[in-house]
Every structure is written in structure tokens, then in C-alpha cells.
Coordinates of C-alpha atoms in Angstrom, one line a residue:
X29 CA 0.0 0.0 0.0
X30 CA 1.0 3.2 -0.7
X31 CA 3.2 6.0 1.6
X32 CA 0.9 8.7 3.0
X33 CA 1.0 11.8 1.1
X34 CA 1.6 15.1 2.9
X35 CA -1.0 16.5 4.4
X36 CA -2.7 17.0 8.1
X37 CA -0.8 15.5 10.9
X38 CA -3.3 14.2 13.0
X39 CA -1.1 13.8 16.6
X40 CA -0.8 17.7 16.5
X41 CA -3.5 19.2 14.4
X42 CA -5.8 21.2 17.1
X43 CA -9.2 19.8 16.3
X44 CA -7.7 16.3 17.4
X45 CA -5.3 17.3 19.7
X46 CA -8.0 19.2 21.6
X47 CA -10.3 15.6 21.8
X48 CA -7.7 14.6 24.7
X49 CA -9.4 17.9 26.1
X50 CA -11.5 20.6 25.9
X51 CA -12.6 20.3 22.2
X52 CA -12.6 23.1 20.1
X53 CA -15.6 22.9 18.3
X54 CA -18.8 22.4 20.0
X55 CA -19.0 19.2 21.7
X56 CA -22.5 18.0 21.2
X57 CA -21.5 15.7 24.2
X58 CA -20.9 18.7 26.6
X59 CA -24.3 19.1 27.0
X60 CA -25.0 15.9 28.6
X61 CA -22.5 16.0 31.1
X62 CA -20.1 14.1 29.5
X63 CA -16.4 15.1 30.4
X64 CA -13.5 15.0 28.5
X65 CA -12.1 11.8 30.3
X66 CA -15.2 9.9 29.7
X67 CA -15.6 11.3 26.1
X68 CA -11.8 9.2 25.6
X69 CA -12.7 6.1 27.6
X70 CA -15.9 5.9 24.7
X71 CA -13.5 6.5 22.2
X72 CA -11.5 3.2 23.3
X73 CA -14.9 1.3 23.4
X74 CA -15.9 2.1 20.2
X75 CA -12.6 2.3 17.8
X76 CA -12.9 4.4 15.2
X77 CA -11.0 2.6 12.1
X78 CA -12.9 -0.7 12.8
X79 CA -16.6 1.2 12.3
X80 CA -15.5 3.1 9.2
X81 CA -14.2 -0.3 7.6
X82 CA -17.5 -1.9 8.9
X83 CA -18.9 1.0 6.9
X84 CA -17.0 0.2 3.6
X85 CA -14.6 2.4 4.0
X86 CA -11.0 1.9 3.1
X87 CA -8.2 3.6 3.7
X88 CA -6.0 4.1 0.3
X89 CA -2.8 5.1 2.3
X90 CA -0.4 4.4 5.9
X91 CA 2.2 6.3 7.5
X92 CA 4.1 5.4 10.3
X93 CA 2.8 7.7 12.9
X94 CA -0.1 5.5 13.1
X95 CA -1.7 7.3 10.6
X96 CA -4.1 6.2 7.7
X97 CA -6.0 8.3 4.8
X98 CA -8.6 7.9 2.5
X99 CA -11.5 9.3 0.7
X100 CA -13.8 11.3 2.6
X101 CA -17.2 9.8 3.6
X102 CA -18.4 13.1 4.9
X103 CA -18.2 14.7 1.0
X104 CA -18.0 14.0 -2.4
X105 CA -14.0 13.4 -2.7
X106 CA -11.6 13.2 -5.8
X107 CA -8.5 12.4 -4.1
X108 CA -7.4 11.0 -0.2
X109 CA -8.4 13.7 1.9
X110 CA -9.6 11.9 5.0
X111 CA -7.1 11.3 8.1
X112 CA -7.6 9.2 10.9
X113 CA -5.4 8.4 14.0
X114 CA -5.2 4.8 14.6
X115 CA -3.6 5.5 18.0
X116 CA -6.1 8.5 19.5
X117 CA -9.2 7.0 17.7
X118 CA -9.7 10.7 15.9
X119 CA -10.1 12.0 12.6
X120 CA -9.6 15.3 10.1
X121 CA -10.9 16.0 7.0
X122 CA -8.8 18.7 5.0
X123 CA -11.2 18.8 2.3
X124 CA -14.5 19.8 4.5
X125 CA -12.5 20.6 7.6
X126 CA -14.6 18.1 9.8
X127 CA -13.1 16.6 12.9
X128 CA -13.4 14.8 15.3
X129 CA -13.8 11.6 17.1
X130 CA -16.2 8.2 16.2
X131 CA -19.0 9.7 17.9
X132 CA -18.8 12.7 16.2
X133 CA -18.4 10.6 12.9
X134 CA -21.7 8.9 13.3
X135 CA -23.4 11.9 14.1
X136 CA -22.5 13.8 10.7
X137 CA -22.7 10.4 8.4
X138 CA -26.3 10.0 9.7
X139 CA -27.7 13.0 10.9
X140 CA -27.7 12.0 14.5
X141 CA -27.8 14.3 17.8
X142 CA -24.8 13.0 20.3
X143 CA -27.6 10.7 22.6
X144 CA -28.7 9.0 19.4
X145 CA -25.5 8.5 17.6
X146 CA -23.8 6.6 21.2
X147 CA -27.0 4.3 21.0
X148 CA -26.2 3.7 17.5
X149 CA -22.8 2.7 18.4
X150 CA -23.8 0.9 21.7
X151 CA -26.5 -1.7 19.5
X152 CA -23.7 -2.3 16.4
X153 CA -21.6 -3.1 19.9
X154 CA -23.6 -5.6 21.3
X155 CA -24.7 -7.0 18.2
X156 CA -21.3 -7.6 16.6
X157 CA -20.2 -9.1 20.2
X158 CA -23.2 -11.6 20.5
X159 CA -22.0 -12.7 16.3
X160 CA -18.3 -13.1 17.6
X161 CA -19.5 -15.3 20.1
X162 CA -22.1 -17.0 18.0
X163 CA -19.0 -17.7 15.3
X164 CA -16.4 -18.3 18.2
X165 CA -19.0 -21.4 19.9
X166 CA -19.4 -22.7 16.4
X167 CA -15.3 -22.7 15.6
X168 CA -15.0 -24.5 18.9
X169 CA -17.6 -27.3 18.2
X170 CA -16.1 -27.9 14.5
X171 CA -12.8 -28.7 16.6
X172 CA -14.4 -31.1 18.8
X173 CA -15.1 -33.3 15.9
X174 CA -11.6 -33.3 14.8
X175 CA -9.4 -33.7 18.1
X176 CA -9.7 -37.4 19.4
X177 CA -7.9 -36.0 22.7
X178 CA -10.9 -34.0 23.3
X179 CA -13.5 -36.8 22.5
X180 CA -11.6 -39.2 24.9
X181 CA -11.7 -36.5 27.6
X182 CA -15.4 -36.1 27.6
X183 CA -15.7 -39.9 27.5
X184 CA -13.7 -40.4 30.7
X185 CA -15.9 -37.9 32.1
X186 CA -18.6 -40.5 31.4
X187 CA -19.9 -38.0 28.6
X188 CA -21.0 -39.9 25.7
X189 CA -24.3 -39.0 24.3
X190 CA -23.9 -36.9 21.0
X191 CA -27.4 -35.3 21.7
X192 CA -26.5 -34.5 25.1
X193 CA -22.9 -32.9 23.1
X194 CA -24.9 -31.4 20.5
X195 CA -27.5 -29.6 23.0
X196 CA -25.3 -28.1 25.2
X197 CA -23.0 -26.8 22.4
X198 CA -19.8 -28.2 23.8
X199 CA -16.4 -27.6 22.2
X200 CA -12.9 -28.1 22.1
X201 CA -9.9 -25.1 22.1
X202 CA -7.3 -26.1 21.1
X203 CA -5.5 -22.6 21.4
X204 CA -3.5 -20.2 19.0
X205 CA -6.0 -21.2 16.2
X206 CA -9.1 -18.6 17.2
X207 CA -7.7 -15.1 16.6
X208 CA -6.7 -16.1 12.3
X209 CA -10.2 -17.6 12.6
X210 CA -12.0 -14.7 14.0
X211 CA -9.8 -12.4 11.9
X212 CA -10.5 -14.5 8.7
X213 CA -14.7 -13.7 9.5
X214 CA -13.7 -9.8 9.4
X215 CA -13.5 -9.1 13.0
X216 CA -10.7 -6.8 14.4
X217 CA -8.0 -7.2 16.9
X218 CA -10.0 -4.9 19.4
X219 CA -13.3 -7.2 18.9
X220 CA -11.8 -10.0 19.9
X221 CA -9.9 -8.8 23.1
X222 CA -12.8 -6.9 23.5
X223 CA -15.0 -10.0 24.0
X224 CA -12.7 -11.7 25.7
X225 CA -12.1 -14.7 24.0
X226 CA -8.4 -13.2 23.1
X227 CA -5.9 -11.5 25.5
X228 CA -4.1 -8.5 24.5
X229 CA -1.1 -10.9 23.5
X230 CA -3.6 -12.1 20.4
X231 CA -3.9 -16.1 22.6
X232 CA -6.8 -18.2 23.2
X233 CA -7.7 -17.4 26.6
X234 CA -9.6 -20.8 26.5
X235 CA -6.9 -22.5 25.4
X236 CA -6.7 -26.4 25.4
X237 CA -10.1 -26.6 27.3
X238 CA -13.5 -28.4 27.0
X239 CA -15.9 -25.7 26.4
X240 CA -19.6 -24.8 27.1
X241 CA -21.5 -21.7 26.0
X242 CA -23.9 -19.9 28.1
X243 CA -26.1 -18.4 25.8
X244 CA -27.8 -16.1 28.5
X245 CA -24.6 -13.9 28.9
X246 CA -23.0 -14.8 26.0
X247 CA -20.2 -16.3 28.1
X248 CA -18.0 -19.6 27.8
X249 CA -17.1 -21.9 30.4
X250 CA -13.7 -23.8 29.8
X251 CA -12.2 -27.1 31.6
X252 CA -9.1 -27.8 30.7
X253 CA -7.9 -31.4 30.3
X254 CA -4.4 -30.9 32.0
X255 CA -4.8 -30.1 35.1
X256 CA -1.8 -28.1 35.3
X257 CA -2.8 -26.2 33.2
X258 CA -5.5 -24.8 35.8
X259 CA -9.1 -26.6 36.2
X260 CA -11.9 -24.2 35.2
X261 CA -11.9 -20.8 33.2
X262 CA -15.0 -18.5 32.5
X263 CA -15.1 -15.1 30.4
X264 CA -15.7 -12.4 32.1
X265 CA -19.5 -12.4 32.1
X266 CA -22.0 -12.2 34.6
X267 CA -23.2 -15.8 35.0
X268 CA -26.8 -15.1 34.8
X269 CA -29.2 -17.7 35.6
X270 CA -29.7 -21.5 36.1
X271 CA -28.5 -23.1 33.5
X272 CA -30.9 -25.4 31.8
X273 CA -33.4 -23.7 33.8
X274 CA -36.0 -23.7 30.5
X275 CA -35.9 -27.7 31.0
X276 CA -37.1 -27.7 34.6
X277 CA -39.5 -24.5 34.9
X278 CA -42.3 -26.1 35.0
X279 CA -41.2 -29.0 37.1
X280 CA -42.9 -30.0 40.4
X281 CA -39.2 -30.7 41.6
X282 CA -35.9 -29.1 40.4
X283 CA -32.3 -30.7 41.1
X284 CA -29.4 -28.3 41.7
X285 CA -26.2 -29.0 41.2
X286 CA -23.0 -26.7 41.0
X287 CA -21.2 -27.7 37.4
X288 CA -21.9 -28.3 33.7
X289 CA -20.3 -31.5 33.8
X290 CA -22.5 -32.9 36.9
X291 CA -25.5 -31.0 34.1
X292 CA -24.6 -32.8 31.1
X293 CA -24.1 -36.4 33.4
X294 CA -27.6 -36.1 34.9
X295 CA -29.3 -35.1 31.7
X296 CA -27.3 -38.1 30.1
X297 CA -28.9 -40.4 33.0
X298 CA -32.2 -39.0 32.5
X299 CA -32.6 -36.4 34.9
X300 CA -33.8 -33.5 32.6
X301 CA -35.4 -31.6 35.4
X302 CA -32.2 -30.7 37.1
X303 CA -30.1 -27.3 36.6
X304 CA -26.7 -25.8 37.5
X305 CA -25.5 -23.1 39.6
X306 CA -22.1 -22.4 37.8
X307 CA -20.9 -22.6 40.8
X308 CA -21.7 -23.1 44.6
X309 CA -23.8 -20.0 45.4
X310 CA -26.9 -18.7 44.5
X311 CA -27.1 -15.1 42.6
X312 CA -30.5 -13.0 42.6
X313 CA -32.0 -14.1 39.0
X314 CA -31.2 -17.5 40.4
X315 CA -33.4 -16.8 43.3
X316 CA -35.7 -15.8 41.5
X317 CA -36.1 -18.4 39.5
X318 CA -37.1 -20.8 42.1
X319 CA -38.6 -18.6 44.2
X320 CA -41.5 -17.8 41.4
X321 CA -44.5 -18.4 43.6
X322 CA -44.9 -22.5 42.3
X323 CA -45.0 -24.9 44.8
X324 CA -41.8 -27.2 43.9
X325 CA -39.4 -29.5 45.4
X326 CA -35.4 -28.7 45.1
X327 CA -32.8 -31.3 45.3
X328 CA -29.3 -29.3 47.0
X329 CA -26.9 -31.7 44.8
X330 CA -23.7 -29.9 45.5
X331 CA -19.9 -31.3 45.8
X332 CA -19.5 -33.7 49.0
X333 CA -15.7 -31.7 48.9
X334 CA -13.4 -33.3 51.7
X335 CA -13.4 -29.8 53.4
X336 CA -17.1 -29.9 53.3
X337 CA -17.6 -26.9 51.6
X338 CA -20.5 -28.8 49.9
X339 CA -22.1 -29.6 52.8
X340 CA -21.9 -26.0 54.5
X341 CA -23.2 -24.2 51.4
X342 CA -26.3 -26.8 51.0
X343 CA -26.9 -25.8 54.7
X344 CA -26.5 -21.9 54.2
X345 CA -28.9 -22.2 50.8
X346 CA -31.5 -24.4 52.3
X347 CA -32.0 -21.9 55.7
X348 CA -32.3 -18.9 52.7
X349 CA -34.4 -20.6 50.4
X350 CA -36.3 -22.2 52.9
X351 CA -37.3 -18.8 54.1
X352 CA -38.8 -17.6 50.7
X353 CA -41.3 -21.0 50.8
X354 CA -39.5 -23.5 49.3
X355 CA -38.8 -27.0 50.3
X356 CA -35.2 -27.9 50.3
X357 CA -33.9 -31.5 50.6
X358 CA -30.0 -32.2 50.6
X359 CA -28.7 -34.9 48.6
X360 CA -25.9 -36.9 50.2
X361 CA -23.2 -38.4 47.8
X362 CA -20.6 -40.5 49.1
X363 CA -17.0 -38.0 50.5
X364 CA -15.5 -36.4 47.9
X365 CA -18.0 -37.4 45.0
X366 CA -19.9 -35.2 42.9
X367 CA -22.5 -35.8 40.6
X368 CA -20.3 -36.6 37.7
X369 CA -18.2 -38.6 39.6
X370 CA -20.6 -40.8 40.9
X371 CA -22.0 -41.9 37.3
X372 CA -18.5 -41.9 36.1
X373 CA -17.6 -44.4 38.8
X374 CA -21.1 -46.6 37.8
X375 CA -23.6 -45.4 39.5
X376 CA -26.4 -45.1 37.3
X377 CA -29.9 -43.3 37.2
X378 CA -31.7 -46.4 39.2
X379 CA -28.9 -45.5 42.2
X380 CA -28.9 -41.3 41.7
X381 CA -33.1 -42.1 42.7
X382 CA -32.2 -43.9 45.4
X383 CA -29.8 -40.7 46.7
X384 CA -33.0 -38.5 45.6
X385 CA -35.4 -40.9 48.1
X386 CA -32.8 -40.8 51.1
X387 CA -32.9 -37.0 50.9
X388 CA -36.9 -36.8 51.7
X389 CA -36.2 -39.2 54.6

């Protein structure tokens, strides 16, 4: 590609100088409180050469000051007169003398007052992070098909039903493969630390992992297989609510457990009414959820830990839940057994019952 031509210099010219600032023109921003610092930490949440290209445009020309030109979309333009600083997220037009940052871009492409054009930005946000996650769940499921380590992993966790694989969307990373697969889709370097997925280094943070999606959040939980690697990873999501929680809404009794591998064992055995926490506590929506006014039974299946950690949250979630009219029964599993353990060492569903009859005793 070709050398930038002389023209504006973008790191000194006041219009963009003045965005790290008090801008020079009038900030259509100012007027809703929004201070110079924020109007920069926007600017980093919504890049500005990443929504022009998703816009079509392109720039014609690079220079090393982290500087690119290009036609102007602002006016009808016969040569490069468009400047944009990759760096400072900012732009000059010598040919119409507009400036400023993205927000002011989307404001004179489309007409838009300052509330308007950051809502704009805010939905092409979300929705280009809930397609990122759509394409990175799908790249992880193709590579479950094609890594036997992966497949032998899921089958020493007892995990064998391709329905039960296909339904909960589960994956393999393998790591350093995502980022040219995400890039090869269109998506920028930013998107994909952005969402995530990638670290600022450009690596799979779910690297070598099992994975599940968790649609509500758009989040990803990841086990790895070597467990020096570390044992479980999410994104940084809110967990949301019970998973599987659509399965078991309208059932008379609920099962809890904590993980998506106890989920995917139960479900396997039978057991569609049962849900996960993601963990060992209960959040609000989760709460909620079984608190809904229906009379229903809920099975505590947590870890039976060593330290009994199991044991003293089941006890600290039944007192709380018992309180907002809900009855709570505890199932016991042998020490240091969780759900998938105990199918993965043969227990089946006729014996899991049995566990779920001791409890009402």
C-alpha cells in the first residue's frame, strides 16, 4: 500500500489534539454531562477505524505515525483527503474541515444528535459481540469433531451422548488457532480482546479446554484437560441464571447442582429436570427463578468436597431458600463425590433415585 502523502498530521492538528481535552468545536456531548475523560474512555470502546471499515470504507494510504487516509465519507471526494489516527481514535478532513472523534463521525454520516449516535454505536456493539460469540462457539464445536484427545476426555468424564454434546453446544480449544479464525470472519484485533475470548497478546484465553457456551450472557465456560494447566476458566461475564433452567420450569421438583459437567451427566442419566448453579452459590435471578410463587421440590446436589464446603453451602442455601417458601432437601453423595463422579464411577440413574429418596427421609 501506498506512503501517506503530505498532508494534516493528525497527533498535533488542534481539532484532534483538543479531543484529549477541551474540544474546540462544540461538543455535542458537553451538553449531557459528558467530560473530556469519559468522552476518551468511549473512544476506546468504540474504535474508530474498525466502524469506518465496517462502513465500507477503506483507507488508500499508511504512514508510520499510526496514521491512515482515504476518501472522505463526509463529501463528495476526488483524491485521499480523510485522516484518521489509529492511535487516539480521531479524525480530520482537510477537504471539508470536519473533525473529530467516532462519535462525532456517526453523528455527521447519519444525521444524529450526540444521545442518538452513542446508542447507534452501543446496539452495532452488542450486536457484533453476540456474532463473535455465535462464530467463536461454532469454531469450537467444529474442533471437537476433529481432536480425538478432546473426545476421549469427555468420554472419561462419562460423557458420551452426541445429543446430550450437541445440545449443550460443547467444544474443544485447542489454542492459537481462534484469533486467524475470527480475523479470517472480518473481525478486528480490538473485537476480539474486547469480547474476551483473546488476551491482548492475540492467545486463546480458552486454550486447550473443553468448552460450554452460556447463551444467557454470551459467556463460555472452559475445563481444561491438563490439570496443570488450571481446572476451570470462564469469560468475564455475569453468570446469569440457572442453566438449563427452561428444561425444569415447570417442574414440580428441580435438582441443583453446581457444574456443567454434573448438568450434562444427569441429563445423560435421564434427569432432565435438574439445573446448575455455575458454581456453589446462588445469585439474585437464580433466586428468583425458584422462588417464582410455584410450589416445587429442590434437590441441594452440591460437591461432597473433603473440606465440606458442599455440605456447609447446601446448609447456608436451604436456611435462605427455605425462608422464601420453598422446600429444600439435601442430597448426600458419598466423601468427595460429585455428581459426575458418581455416574463416572457406575452409578447409574436407578442409584442417583435412590440418593434423591434418602434425601426426603
Amino acid at each position: 500500500m501506498a506512503e501517506l502523502p503530505h498532508g494534516v498530521d493528525t497527533t498535533t492538528h488542534p481539532i484532534c489534539l483538543g479531543l484529549e481535552g477541551d474540544a474546540p468545536y462544540a461538543d455535542p456531548g458537553d451538553q449531557f454531562g459528558v467530560t473530556s475523560e469519559q468522552r476518551y474512555h468511549l473512544r476506546q470502546r468504540f474504535p474508530l477505524l474498525p466502524y469506518l471499515e465496517q462502513q465500507g470504507w477503506k483507507p488508500t494510504a499508511y504512514s508510520e505515525k499510526d496514521e491512515v487516509c482515504g476518501l472522505c465519507p463526509l463529501h463528495r471526494d476526488s483524491r485521499p483527503s480523510f485522516y484518521v489516527n489509529r492511535r487516539k481514535n480521531v479524525f480530520y478532513c482537510q477537504g471539508c474541515g470536519q473533525g473529530g472523534d467516532v462519535i462525532r463521525l456517526v453523528e455527521l454520516l447519519h444525521g444524529l444528535g450526540f444521545q442518538a449516535a452513542l446508542a447507534m454505536l452501543s446496539g452495532l456493539e452488542q450486536d457484533s459481540g453476540n456474532r463473535l460469540w455465535s462464530d467463536a462457539c461454532d469454531f469450537y464445536r467444529q474442533q471437537l469433531s476433529r481432536n480425538l484427545e478432546a473426545q476421549c476426555y469427555l468420554r472419561s468424564r462419562g460423557i458420551e451422548d452426541p445429543e446430550i454434546v450437541e445440545e449443550m453446544g460443547i467444544g474443544w480449544a485447542p489454542g492459537g488457532c481462534l484469533r486467524a479464525y475470527l480475523q479470517d470472519l472480518g473481525y478486528s484485533r480490538a473485537q476480539m480482546i474486547s469480547s474476551g475470548f483473546v488476551d491482548a497478546q492475540g492467545r486463546d484465553r480458552l486454550w486447550r479446554a473443553v468448552t460450554f457456551p452460556i447463551a444467557e450472557t454470551a459467556s463460555m465456560y472452559g475445563r481444561h484437560t491438563n490439570p496443570a494447566d488450571g481446572r476451570h476458566r470462564f469469560l468475564a461475564r455475569p453468570k446469569g441464571g440457572l442453566y438449563g433452567w427452561a428444561r425444569a420450569r415447570d417442574c414440580q421438583t428441580v435438582i441443583v447442582v453446581e457444574g456443567l459437567f454434573d448438568l450434562a451427566s444427569l441429563w445423560q442419566a435421564g434427569f432432565g429436570n435438574a439445573v446448575a448453579l455455575l458454581g456453589s452459590h446462588f445469585n439474585e435471578r437464580q433466586r428468583a427463578q425458584l422462588c417464582d410463587g410455584r410450589e416445587r421440590t429442590v434437590y441441594l446436589c452440591l460437591d461432597a468436597d473433603e473440606n465440606g464446603s458442599g455440605e456447609r453451602a447446601a446448609r447456608l442455601w436451604r436456611r435462605r431458600l427455605e425462608q422464601r417458601g420453598l422446600r429444600l432437601l439435601r442430597v448426600e453423595l458419598p466423601e468427595g463425590f460429585d455428581p459426575n463422579r458418581f455416574f463416572t464411577a457406575g452409578a447409574g440413574a436407578a442409584e442417583f433415585s435412590r440418593c434423591l429418596e434418602e434425601a426426603q427421609r
